[in-house]
Amino acid sequence: MPKRKRKSIGQIRTKAKKMKLLRANETNAQRQQRLQAMKDRDKTSRADESEDQRDLRLQKMQEKASTWRVTESVDQREHRLQKMRKQASTLRTIEYVNQREHRLQKVREQVSTSRATESEDQRVRRLQIMREKTSTSRITESVDKREHRLQKIREQASTLRTT
């Protein structure tokens, strides 16, 4: 290969490399703007999709997520869950009362369904985890919180005795 051509090959920048450099140097505001533009493009392209196309797209996304979760490390998993918890708590601060009730009702239904179908081993494991969490939280709770918790238990016991 001629000398001149060899030099020019190294100078070719692919689109992916350009995007990587741009993203590395962008500010937080630019990043938010770019992500919002992507979301808007997705919304317009999804507006005319059929129910089957939507189901197929969501199924593919779920499969991708599940395969990615299999290979993720413990730290990555914890980071992902922490991020999801933060997003959920942010959304809960602005939700209406009826939305909250609907969400809680859905959670109750899911829990009752999963408990109805769980095996004995799963039940034992779930209860063991709950006991560990409870004991850990009781170790770290303050005296005031402990007194408040015990007072609530006493009140519940007294109402049960009267009925």
Coordinates of N, CA and C in Angstrom, one line a residue:
M1 N 0.8 -1.2 0.0 CA 0.0 0.0 0.0 C 0.9 1.2 0.0
P2 N 0.6 2.2 -0.8 CA 1.4 3.4 -0.9 C 1.4 4.2 0.5
K3 N 2.5 4.9 0.7 CA 2.7 5.5 2.0 C 1.6 6.6 2.3
R4 N 1.2 7.3 1.3 CA 0.2 8.3 1.5 C -1.1 7.7 2.0
K5 N -1.5 6.6 1.4 CA -2.8 6.0 1.8 C -2.8 5.5 3.2
R6 N -1.6 4.9 3.6 CA -1.5 4.4 5.0 C -1.8 5.5 6.0
K7 N -1.3 6.7 5.8 CA -1.5 7.8 6.8 C -2.9 8.1 6.9
S8 N -3.6 8.2 5.8 CA -5.0 8.7 5.8 C -5.9 7.7 6.4
I9 N -5.6 6.4 6.4 CA -6.5 5.4 6.9 C -6.6 5.6 8.5
G10 N -5.5 5.9 9.1 CA -5.6 6.1 10.6 C -6.4 7.3 11.0
Q11 N -6.6 8.2 10.0 CA -7.3 9.4 10.4 C -8.8 9.3 10.2
I12 N -9.3 8.2 9.6 CA -10.7 8.1 9.4 C -11.4 7.8 10.8
R13 N -12.4 8.7 11.1 CA -13.1 8.5 12.3 C -14.5 8.0 12.0
T14 N -14.8 6.9 12.7 CA -16.1 6.4 12.4 C -17.2 7.2 13.2
K15 N -18.4 7.0 12.9 CA -19.5 7.7 13.5 C -19.6 7.4 15.0
A16 N -19.3 6.1 15.3 CA -19.4 5.6 16.7 C -18.3 6.3 17.5
K17 N -17.1 6.4 16.9 CA -16.0 7.1 17.7 C -16.3 8.6 17.9
K18 N -16.9 9.2 16.9 CA -17.3 10.6 17.0 C -18.3 10.8 18.2
M19 N -19.3 9.9 18.1 CA -20.4 10.0 19.2 C -19.8 9.7 20.6
K20 N -18.9 8.8 20.6 CA -18.2 8.5 21.9 C -17.5 9.8 22.5
L21 N -16.8 10.4 21.6 CA -16.1 11.6 22.0 C -17.0 12.8 22.4
L22 N -18.1 12.9 21.6 CA -19.1 14.0 21.9 C -19.8 13.7 23.2
R23 N -20.1 12.4 23.5 CA -20.8 12.1 24.8 C -19.8 12.3 25.9
A24 N -18.6 12.0 25.7 CA -17.6 12.1 26.8 C -17.4 13.6 27.3
N25 N -17.6 14.5 26.3 CA -17.4 15.9 26.6 C -18.7 16.7 26.8
E26 N -19.8 16.1 26.7 CA -21.1 16.8 26.9 C -21.4 17.2 28.3
T27 N -22.1 18.2 28.5 CA -22.5 18.6 29.9 C -23.8 17.9 30.2
N28 N -24.2 18.0 31.5 CA -25.4 17.3 32.0 C -26.6 17.8 31.2
A29 N -26.7 19.1 31.0 CA -27.8 19.7 30.3 C -27.9 19.2 28.9
Q30 N -26.8 19.1 28.2 CA -26.7 18.5 26.8 C -27.1 17.1 26.8
R31 N -26.7 16.3 27.8 CA -27.1 14.9 27.9 C -28.6 14.8 28.1
Q32 N -29.2 15.6 29.0 CA -30.6 15.5 29.2 C -31.4 15.9 27.9
Q33 N -30.9 16.9 27.2 CA -31.5 17.3 26.0 C -31.4 16.2 24.9
R34 N -30.3 15.5 24.8 CA -30.1 14.4 23.9 C -31.0 13.3 24.2
L35 N -31.1 12.9 25.5 CA -32.0 11.8 25.9 C -33.5 12.1 25.7
Q36 N -33.8 13.4 25.9 CA -35.2 13.8 25.7 C -35.6 13.7 24.2
A37 N -34.6 14.1 23.4 CA -34.9 14.0 21.9 C -35.0 12.6 21.5
M38 N -34.2 11.7 22.1 CA -34.4 10.3 21.8 C -35.8 9.8 22.2
K39 N -36.2 10.2 23.4 CA -37.5 9.7 23.9 C -38.6 10.2 23.0
D40 N -38.5 11.5 22.5 CA -39.5 12.1 21.7 C -39.6 11.3 20.3
R41 N -38.4 11.0 19.8 CA -38.4 10.2 18.5 C -39.0 8.9 18.7
D42 N -38.8 8.2 19.8 CA -39.4 6.9 20.1 C -40.9 7.0 20.2
K43 N -41.4 8.1 20.8 CA -42.8 8.2 21.0 C -43.5 8.4 19.7
T44 N -42.9 9.2 18.8 CA -43.5 9.4 17.5 C -43.5 8.2 16.6
S45 N -42.4 7.4 16.7 CA -42.4 6.2 15.9 C -43.3 5.1 16.5
R46 N -43.6 5.2 17.8 CA -44.5 4.2 18.4 C -45.9 4.5 18.3
A47 N -46.2 5.7 17.9 CA -47.6 6.2 17.8 C -48.5 5.4 16.9
D48 N -47.9 4.9 15.8 CA -48.7 4.2 14.8 C -48.4 2.7 14.8
E49 N -47.8 2.2 15.8 CA -47.5 0.7 15.8 C -48.7 0.0 16.3
S50 N -48.9 -1.2 15.8 CA -50.1 -2.1 16.2 C -49.8 -2.7 17.6
E51 N -50.9 -3.3 18.1 CA -50.8 -4.0 19.4 C -49.8 -5.1 19.4
D52 N -49.8 -5.9 18.2 CA -48.8 -7.0 18.1 C -47.4 -6.5 18.0
Q53 N -47.2 -5.4 17.3 CA -45.8 -4.8 17.2 C -45.3 -4.4 18.6
R54 N -46.3 -3.7 19.3 CA -45.9 -3.3 20.7 C -45.5 -4.4 21.6
D55 N -46.4 -5.5 21.5 CA -46.1 -6.7 22.4 C -44.8 -7.3 22.0
L56 N -44.5 -7.4 20.7 CA -43.2 -8.0 20.2 C -42.0 -7.1 20.7
R57 N -42.2 -5.8 20.6 CA -41.1 -4.9 21.0 C -40.8 -5.0 22.5
L58 N -41.9 -5.0 23.3 CA -41.8 -5.2 24.8 C -41.2 -6.5 25.1
Q59 N -41.6 -7.6 24.4 CA -41.0 -8.9 24.7 C -39.5 -8.9 24.4
K60 N -39.1 -8.3 23.3 CA -37.7 -8.3 23.0 C -36.9 -7.5 24.1
M61 N -37.5 -6.4 24.5 CA -36.8 -5.6 25.6 C -36.7 -6.4 26.9
Q62 N -37.7 -7.2 27.2 CA -37.7 -8.0 28.4 C -36.7 -9.1 28.3
E63 N -36.6 -9.7 27.1 CA -35.6 -10.8 26.9 C -34.2 -10.2 27.0
K64 N -33.9 -9.0 26.4 CA -32.6 -8.4 26.5 C -32.3 -8.1 28.0
A65 N -33.2 -7.6 28.7 CA -33.0 -7.2 30.1 C -32.7 -8.5 30.9
S66 N -33.4 -9.5 30.7 CA -33.2 -10.8 31.5 C -31.8 -11.4 31.2
T67 N -31.4 -11.4 29.9 CA -30.1 -11.9 29.6 C -29.0 -11.1 30.1
W68 N -29.2 -9.8 30.2 CA -28.2 -8.9 30.7 C -28.1 -9.1 32.2
R69 N -29.2 -9.3 32.9 CA -29.2 -9.5 34.3 C -28.5 -10.7 34.8
V70 N -28.5 -11.8 33.9 CA -27.9 -13.0 34.2 C -26.4 -12.8 34.3
T71 N -25.8 -11.9 33.5 CA -24.4 -11.7 33.4 C -23.9 -10.6 34.3
E72 N -24.8 -9.8 34.9 CA -24.3 -8.7 35.7 C -23.7 -9.1 37.0
S73 N -22.8 -8.3 37.5 CA -22.1 -8.6 38.8 C -23.0 -8.1 39.9
V74 N -22.6 -8.5 41.1 CA -23.4 -8.1 42.3 C -23.4 -6.6 42.5
D75 N -22.3 -5.9 42.2 CA -22.2 -4.5 42.3 C -23.1 -3.8 41.3
Q76 N -23.1 -4.3 40.0 CA -24.0 -3.8 39.0 C -25.4 -4.0 39.4
R77 N -25.8 -5.1 39.9 CA -27.2 -5.4 40.3 C -27.6 -4.4 41.4
E78 N -26.7 -4.2 42.4 CA -27.1 -3.3 43.5 C -27.2 -1.9 43.0
H79 N -26.4 -1.5 42.0 CA -26.4 -0.2 41.5 C -27.7 0.0 40.7
R80 N -28.1 -1.0 39.9 CA -29.3 -1.0 39.1 C -30.6 -0.9 40.0
L81 N -30.6 -1.7 41.1 CA -31.7 -1.7 42.0 C -31.8 -0.3 42.7
Q82 N -30.6 0.2 43.1 CA -30.6 1.5 43.8 C -31.2 2.6 42.9
K83 N -30.8 2.5 41.7 CA -31.3 3.5 40.7 C -32.8 3.4 40.5
M84 N -33.3 2.2 40.4 CA -34.7 2.0 40.3 C -35.5 2.5 41.5
R85 N -34.9 2.2 42.7 CA -35.5 2.7 44.0 C -35.6 4.2 44.0
K86 N -34.5 4.8 43.6 CA -34.5 6.3 43.6 C -35.5 6.9 42.6
Q87 N -35.6 6.3 41.4 CA -36.6 6.7 40.4 C -38.1 6.5 41.0
A88 N -38.3 5.4 41.6 CA -39.6 5.1 42.1 C -40.0 6.1 43.2
S89 N -39.0 6.4 44.1 CA -39.3 7.3 45.2 C -39.6 8.7 44.7
T90 N -38.9 9.1 43.6 CA -39.1 10.4 43.0 C -40.5 10.5 42.4
L91 N -40.9 9.4 41.7 CA -42.2 9.4 41.1 C -43.3 9.4 42.2
R92 N -43.1 8.7 43.3 CA -44.1 8.6 44.3 C -44.4 9.9 45.0
T93 N -43.4 10.8 45.0 CA -43.6 12.1 45.6 C -44.6 13.0 44.9
I94 N -44.8 12.7 43.6 CA -45.7 13.5 42.8 C -46.9 12.8 42.3
E95 N -47.2 11.6 42.8 CA -48.3 10.8 42.4 C -49.6 11.3 43.2
Y96 N -50.7 11.2 42.6 CA -52.0 11.5 43.2 C -52.4 10.4 44.1
V97 N -53.4 10.7 45.0 CA -53.9 9.7 46.0 C -54.5 8.5 45.3
N98 N -55.3 8.7 44.2 CA -55.9 7.6 43.5 C -54.9 6.7 42.8
Q99 N -53.8 7.4 42.3 CA -52.8 6.6 41.6 C -52.0 5.8 42.7
R100 N -51.8 6.3 43.8 CA -51.1 5.6 44.9 C -52.0 4.4 45.3
E101 N -53.3 4.6 45.5 CA -54.1 3.5 45.9 C -54.2 2.4 44.9
H102 N -54.2 2.8 43.6 CA -54.2 1.8 42.5 C -52.9 1.0 42.5
R103 N -51.8 1.7 42.7 CA -50.5 1.1 42.7 C -50.4 0.1 43.9
L104 N -50.8 0.5 45.0 CA -50.7 -0.3 46.2 C -51.7 -1.6 46.1
Q105 N -52.8 -1.4 45.5 CA -53.7 -2.5 45.2 C -53.1 -3.5 44.3
K106 N -52.5 -3.0 43.2 CA -51.8 -3.9 42.3 C -50.7 -4.7 43.0
V107 N -49.9 -4.0 43.9 CA -48.9 -4.7 44.6 C -49.4 -5.8 45.5
R108 N -50.5 -5.4 46.2 CA -51.2 -6.4 47.1 C -51.6 -7.6 46.4
E109 N -52.2 -7.4 45.2 CA -52.7 -8.6 44.4 C -51.5 -9.4 43.9
Q110 N -50.4 -8.8 43.5 CA -49.2 -9.5 43.1 C -48.7 -10.3 44.2
V111 N -48.6 -9.7 45.4 CA -48.0 -10.5 46.5 C -48.9 -11.6 46.9
S112 N -50.2 -11.4 46.9 CA -51.1 -12.5 47.3 C -51.1 -13.7 46.3
T113 N -50.9 -13.3 45.0 CA -50.8 -14.3 43.9 C -49.5 -15.1 44.1
S114 N -48.4 -14.4 44.3 CA -47.1 -15.1 44.4 C -47.1 -15.9 45.7
R115 N -47.7 -15.5 46.8 CA -47.7 -16.3 48.0 C -48.6 -17.5 47.8
A116 N -49.6 -17.4 47.1 CA -50.5 -18.6 46.9 C -49.8 -19.7 46.1
T117 N -48.9 -19.3 45.2 CA -48.2 -20.3 44.3 C -46.8 -20.7 44.8
E118 N -46.3 -20.0 45.9 CA -45.0 -20.3 46.3 C -44.9 -21.7 46.9
S119 N -43.7 -22.3 46.8 CA -43.5 -23.6 47.4 C -43.1 -23.5 48.9
E120 N -43.0 -24.6 49.6 CA -42.7 -24.5 51.0 C -41.3 -23.9 51.2
D121 N -40.3 -24.3 50.4 CA -39.0 -23.8 50.5 C -38.9 -22.3 50.2
Q122 N -39.7 -21.9 49.2 CA -39.7 -20.4 48.9 C -40.3 -19.7 50.1
R123 N -41.3 -20.2 50.7 CA -42.0 -19.6 51.9 C -41.0 -19.5 53.0
V124 N -40.3 -20.6 53.3 CA -39.3 -20.6 54.4 C -38.3 -19.5 54.2
R125 N -37.8 -19.5 52.9 CA -36.7 -18.5 52.6 C -37.2 -17.1 52.7
R126 N -38.4 -16.8 52.2 CA -39.0 -15.5 52.3 C -39.1 -15.0 53.8
L127 N -39.7 -15.9 54.6 CA -39.8 -15.6 56.0 C -38.5 -15.4 56.7
Q128 N -37.5 -16.2 56.3 CA -36.1 -16.0 56.9 C -35.6 -14.7 56.6
I129 N -35.7 -14.3 55.3 CA -35.2 -13.0 54.9 C -35.9 -11.8 55.7
M130 N -37.2 -12.0 55.8 CA -38.0 -11.0 56.6 C -37.5 -10.9 58.0
R131 N -37.3 -12.0 58.6 CA -36.8 -12.0 60.0 C -35.4 -11.3 60.1
E132 N -34.5 -11.6 59.2 CA -33.2 -11.0 59.2 C -33.3 -9.5 59.0
K133 N -34.2 -9.0 58.1 CA -34.4 -7.6 57.9 C -34.9 -6.9 59.1
T134 N -35.9 -7.6 59.8 CA -36.5 -7.1 61.0 C -35.5 -6.9 62.1
S135 N -34.7 -8.0 62.3 CA -33.7 -8.0 63.4 C -32.6 -6.9 63.1
T136 N -32.2 -6.7 61.8 CA -31.3 -5.7 61.5 C -31.8 -4.3 61.7
S137 N -33.1 -4.1 61.3 CA -33.7 -2.8 61.5 C -33.9 -2.5 63.0
R138 N -34.2 -3.5 63.8 CA -34.4 -3.3 65.2 C -33.1 -2.9 66.0
I139 N -32.0 -3.5 65.5 CA -30.7 -3.2 66.1 C -30.4 -1.7 65.9
T140 N -30.7 -1.2 64.7 CA -30.3 0.2 64.4 C -31.4 1.3 64.7
E141 N -32.6 0.8 65.2 CA -33.6 1.8 65.5 C -33.3 2.6 66.8
S142 N -33.8 3.8 66.8 CA -33.6 4.6 68.0 C -34.6 4.2 69.1
V143 N -34.3 4.8 70.3 CA -35.2 4.5 71.5 C -36.6 5.0 71.2
D144 N -36.7 6.2 70.6 CA -38.1 6.7 70.4 C -38.8 5.8 69.4
K145 N -38.2 5.4 68.3 CA -38.8 4.6 67.3 C -39.2 3.2 68.0
R146 N -38.4 2.7 68.8 CA -38.7 1.4 69.5 C -39.9 1.6 70.3
E147 N -40.0 2.7 71.1 CA -41.1 2.9 72.0 C -42.4 3.1 71.2
H148 N -42.3 3.8 70.1 CA -43.4 4.0 69.2 C -43.9 2.7 68.6
R149 N -43.0 1.9 68.2 CA -43.4 0.6 67.6 C -44.1 -0.3 68.7
L150 N -43.5 -0.4 69.9 CA -44.1 -1.2 70.9 C -45.4 -0.6 71.4
Q151 N -45.6 0.7 71.4 CA -46.9 1.3 71.7 C -48.0 0.9 70.7
K152 N -47.6 0.9 69.4 CA -48.5 0.4 68.4 C -48.9 -1.0 68.6
I153 N -48.0 -1.9 68.9 CA -48.2 -3.3 69.2 C -49.2 -3.5 70.3
R154 N -48.9 -2.7 71.4 CA -49.8 -2.8 72.6 C -51.2 -2.4 72.3
E155 N -51.4 -1.3 71.5 CA -52.7 -0.8 71.1 C -53.4 -1.8 70.2
Q156 N -52.7 -2.5 69.3 CA -53.3 -3.5 68.5 C -53.8 -4.7 69.3
A157 N -52.9 -5.1 70.3 CA -53.3 -6.2 71.2 C -54.5 -5.9 72.0
S158 N -54.6 -4.6 72.5 CA -55.7 -4.3 73.3 C -57.0 -4.2 72.5
T159 N -57.0 -3.8 71.3 CA -58.2 -3.8 70.4 C -58.6 -5.2 70.1
L160 N -57.6 -6.1 69.9 CA -58.0 -7.5 69.6 C -58.6 -8.1 70.8
R161 N -58.2 -7.8 72.0 CA -58.8 -8.4 73.2 C -60.2 -7.9 73.4
T162 N -60.5 -6.7 73.1 CA -61.8 -6.1 73.3 C -62.8 -6.7 72.3
T163 N -62.4 -7.1 71.1 CA -63.3 -7.6 70.1 C -63.6 -9.1 70.2

